[in-house]
XYZ file of C-alpha atoms in Angstrom:
255
model
C -9.990 -20.568 25.397
C -6.304 -18.777 24.774
C -5.483 -16.030 27.271
C -2.988 -13.715 25.391
C -1.358 -10.265 26.324
C -3.920 -8.732 24.186
C -6.913 -10.004 26.106
C -6.356 -7.714 29.343
C -8.884 -4.655 29.524
C -6.228 -2.322 28.293
C -4.541 -4.249 25.469
C -5.097 -3.984 21.607
C -8.517 -4.764 20.351
C -9.980 -5.168 23.707
C -13.779 -3.913 24.306
C -14.556 -0.874 25.755
C -17.054 -0.782 28.758
C -16.053 -3.715 30.556
C -16.778 -1.354 33.770
C -20.497 -2.029 32.835
C -19.891 -5.896 33.601
C -19.118 -4.989 37.297
C -22.820 -5.182 38.821
C -23.455 -8.571 37.303
C -19.938 -10.465 37.833
C -19.346 -10.755 41.402
C -17.927 -13.546 43.643
C -19.986 -16.438 43.474
C -20.874 -18.756 46.535
C -18.452 -21.640 47.605
C -20.897 -24.493 46.928
C -22.101 -23.554 43.848
C -19.346 -22.144 41.414
C -20.552 -23.640 38.320
C -24.196 -22.873 38.258
C -23.475 -19.223 39.657
C -21.050 -18.285 37.366
C -22.994 -19.851 34.527
C -25.922 -17.848 35.723
C -23.837 -14.396 35.650
C -22.245 -14.933 32.080
C -25.567 -15.666 30.999
C -26.898 -12.491 32.225
C -23.981 -10.649 30.464
C -24.747 -11.979 27.152
C -28.713 -12.275 27.462
C -28.526 -8.507 28.382
C -26.262 -7.347 25.560
C -23.523 -6.038 28.147
C -20.951 -7.340 26.093
C -22.570 -6.913 22.189
C -22.413 -9.731 19.436
C -19.258 -9.720 17.750
C -17.319 -7.977 20.910
C -15.238 -10.260 23.338
C -15.959 -11.490 26.849
C -13.123 -10.135 29.523
C -9.992 -12.636 29.618
C -10.065 -15.949 31.256
C -7.943 -14.939 34.186
C -10.088 -11.655 34.692
C -13.521 -13.578 34.550
C -12.043 -16.422 37.343
C -10.583 -13.437 39.591
C -13.613 -11.548 39.795
C -16.141 -14.378 40.305
C -13.418 -16.381 42.535
C -13.449 -19.415 40.715
C -10.959 -21.596 39.114
C -10.246 -21.546 35.590
C -11.025 -25.154 35.075
C -14.534 -24.202 35.997
C -14.749 -21.266 33.912
C -13.716 -23.149 30.866
C -16.683 -25.605 31.663
C -19.086 -22.776 31.711
C -17.835 -21.263 28.310
C -17.888 -24.516 26.792
C -21.861 -24.465 27.619
C -22.424 -21.152 26.318
C -20.210 -22.568 23.420
C -22.832 -25.613 22.909
C -25.682 -23.273 22.954
C -24.221 -21.028 19.826
C -24.262 -17.940 22.195
C -20.103 -17.609 22.229
C -17.133 -18.938 20.023
C -13.553 -19.311 20.814
C -11.033 -17.914 18.737
C -7.074 -18.452 19.162
C -4.661 -16.210 18.152
C -2.848 -12.976 19.483
C -6.385 -11.434 19.426
C -8.252 -14.282 20.283
C -10.520 -15.052 22.947
C -14.353 -15.651 23.506
C -16.541 -13.617 21.438
C -19.975 -13.256 21.705
C -22.193 -14.560 18.774
C -25.326 -12.643 17.230
C -28.291 -14.411 18.510
C -30.129 -16.437 15.811
C -33.746 -15.260 14.514
C -36.499 -17.806 16.304
C -38.376 -19.467 14.499
C -41.746 -18.134 13.750
C -44.496 -20.203 15.710
C -42.031 -22.653 16.836
C -40.461 -23.935 19.622
C -38.870 -20.691 20.997
C -42.306 -18.845 21.063
C -43.969 -21.573 22.679
C -41.185 -21.640 25.251
C -41.524 -18.060 25.776
C -45.210 -18.606 26.549
C -44.304 -21.202 28.759
C -41.666 -19.248 30.941
C -43.825 -16.091 31.072
C -46.916 -17.632 32.728
C -44.939 -18.619 35.674
C -43.758 -16.489 38.518
C -40.525 -18.212 38.820
C -38.966 -16.411 42.033
C -42.102 -17.426 44.007
C -42.009 -21.254 42.548
C -38.041 -21.160 43.421
C -38.592 -19.720 47.033
C -41.521 -22.012 47.825
C -39.682 -24.959 46.770
C -36.386 -24.183 48.828
C -38.835 -23.392 52.070
C -40.417 -26.859 51.421
C -37.140 -29.132 50.823
C -34.817 -27.473 53.604
C -38.026 -28.223 55.885
C -38.355 -31.730 54.618
C -34.627 -32.540 54.789
C -34.309 -30.944 58.419
C -37.656 -32.993 59.362
C -36.221 -36.154 58.231
C -32.456 -35.697 59.788
C -33.915 -34.122 63.229
C -36.836 -37.235 63.826
C -34.811 -39.987 62.373
C -35.854 -42.833 59.894
C -36.640 -46.209 60.491
C -34.581 -49.090 59.057
C -37.060 -49.369 56.056
C -37.332 -45.676 55.159
C -33.142 -45.673 55.386
C -33.159 -48.547 52.842
C -35.766 -46.340 50.804
C -33.858 -43.200 50.711
C -30.661 -45.153 50.055
C -32.446 -46.701 46.986
C -33.910 -43.720 45.614
C -30.388 -41.777 45.855
C -28.711 -45.135 43.935
C -31.532 -44.503 41.172
C -30.273 -41.224 40.630
C -26.775 -42.538 40.552
C -27.560 -45.266 38.098
C -29.828 -43.351 35.792
C -29.023 -42.747 31.965
C -29.193 -38.852 31.050
C -32.801 -39.757 29.410
C -34.424 -40.860 32.543
C -32.121 -38.628 35.166
C -34.888 -35.995 35.937
C -37.500 -38.294 36.537
C -35.258 -40.206 38.998
C -34.326 -36.852 40.570
C -37.886 -35.848 40.965
C -38.689 -39.139 42.664
C -35.803 -38.690 44.882
C -36.711 -35.191 46.267
C -40.210 -36.614 46.863
C -39.131 -39.549 48.454
C -37.347 -37.046 50.900
C -40.531 -35.050 51.408
C -42.781 -38.348 51.879
C -40.209 -39.196 54.519
C -40.654 -36.177 56.479
C -44.313 -37.530 57.735
C -46.477 -34.596 56.492
C -48.966 -35.455 53.650
C -49.714 -31.939 53.220
C -46.002 -31.020 52.796
C -45.519 -33.885 50.159
C -48.767 -32.407 48.370
C -47.540 -29.020 48.286
C -44.221 -30.181 47.019
C -45.353 -32.569 44.378
C -47.330 -29.551 42.844
C -44.303 -27.245 42.910
C -42.159 -29.667 41.507
C -44.151 -30.064 38.427
C -43.581 -26.380 37.671
C -40.374 -26.877 38.459
C -39.860 -29.578 35.966
C -41.631 -27.641 33.118
C -38.857 -24.572 33.998
C -36.471 -27.315 33.639
C -37.566 -28.697 30.594
C -36.612 -25.510 29.107
C -33.044 -25.516 29.632
C -30.422 -28.169 28.587
C -29.311 -30.628 30.842
C -25.582 -29.858 31.769
C -23.199 -33.135 32.544
C -21.274 -30.901 34.964
C -24.353 -29.560 36.883
C -25.930 -33.361 37.192
C -22.686 -34.320 38.500
C -22.594 -31.467 41.179
C -26.190 -32.367 42.151
C -25.129 -35.928 42.863
C -22.379 -35.325 45.007
C -24.701 -32.825 46.702
C -27.394 -35.507 47.320
C -25.058 -37.792 48.676
C -24.251 -35.542 51.300
C -27.441 -34.768 52.069
C -28.374 -38.263 52.500
C -25.332 -38.997 54.667
C -26.403 -35.847 56.709
C -29.795 -37.156 56.873
C -29.219 -40.852 58.059
C -26.433 -39.194 60.580
C -29.451 -36.897 61.940
C -27.575 -34.147 61.504
C -30.520 -31.741 60.927
C -27.992 -28.317 60.438
C -26.204 -30.070 57.585
C -29.224 -31.408 56.082
C -30.709 -27.877 56.026
C -27.446 -26.254 54.707
C -26.966 -28.618 51.934
C -30.638 -28.793 50.811
C -30.410 -25.144 50.819
C -27.146 -24.807 48.474
C -28.438 -27.543 46.421
C -32.063 -25.738 45.201
C -29.965 -22.336 44.903
C -27.780 -24.033 42.474
C -31.118 -25.112 40.488
C -32.032 -21.603 40.975
C -29.013 -20.089 39.389
C -29.605 -22.180 36.432
C -32.811 -21.553 35.937
C -32.448 -17.486 36.251
C -30.028 -17.860 34.276
C -31.430 -19.239 31.204
C -34.963 -17.988 31.758
C -34.718 -14.841 33.814
């Protein structure tokens, strides 16, 4: 991704109408820069705010508008490139260009994905998931855990760290289920198991992103530390941030 003099909003060959991006591109929150930036640029591309064949604003401008580093922005653009949504071109008139969307295969996986997502009230699922998980994290921290429970939580965390990519989502689910069970409410656990199954259906519709998984692991570690230190406020804050990061990715790809 090369920034050049020709990539400014008034430069030669600059796409018109960048003002239409203003409602979508905004400052991201501190905790989920990658996920929220990806959500926003996916919205720009999927809504056609920058048509196929035209260029996104330069890296410098995008990074400033969203309040992220250019390193993070380049990771976001790499994901979009890997998904066949944009391509990088070098040279004086280079930059990141939106690609035409490929025709979906008739009656194939794309159609099945659309039906699957259309049947779910995603916003309702994400809100309910956040309420349950934030509550569970706060309960675990405020009431404290026994020595065996502390060991169980540490083991669940370690399993996510050691999991190969193909098994990560299962181990991640087990970690979150363990936290809910340790909160001590069978009803909460049952409700979470149900909503997590739906969340996993949604997650199966988007790619596994290594940067996001690394970020999730960092949040898991901070969360466990907060729970074990009986810092309920910190545990709730980290879990809320964690849920918001997942929600941002799902909205970006599926909303």
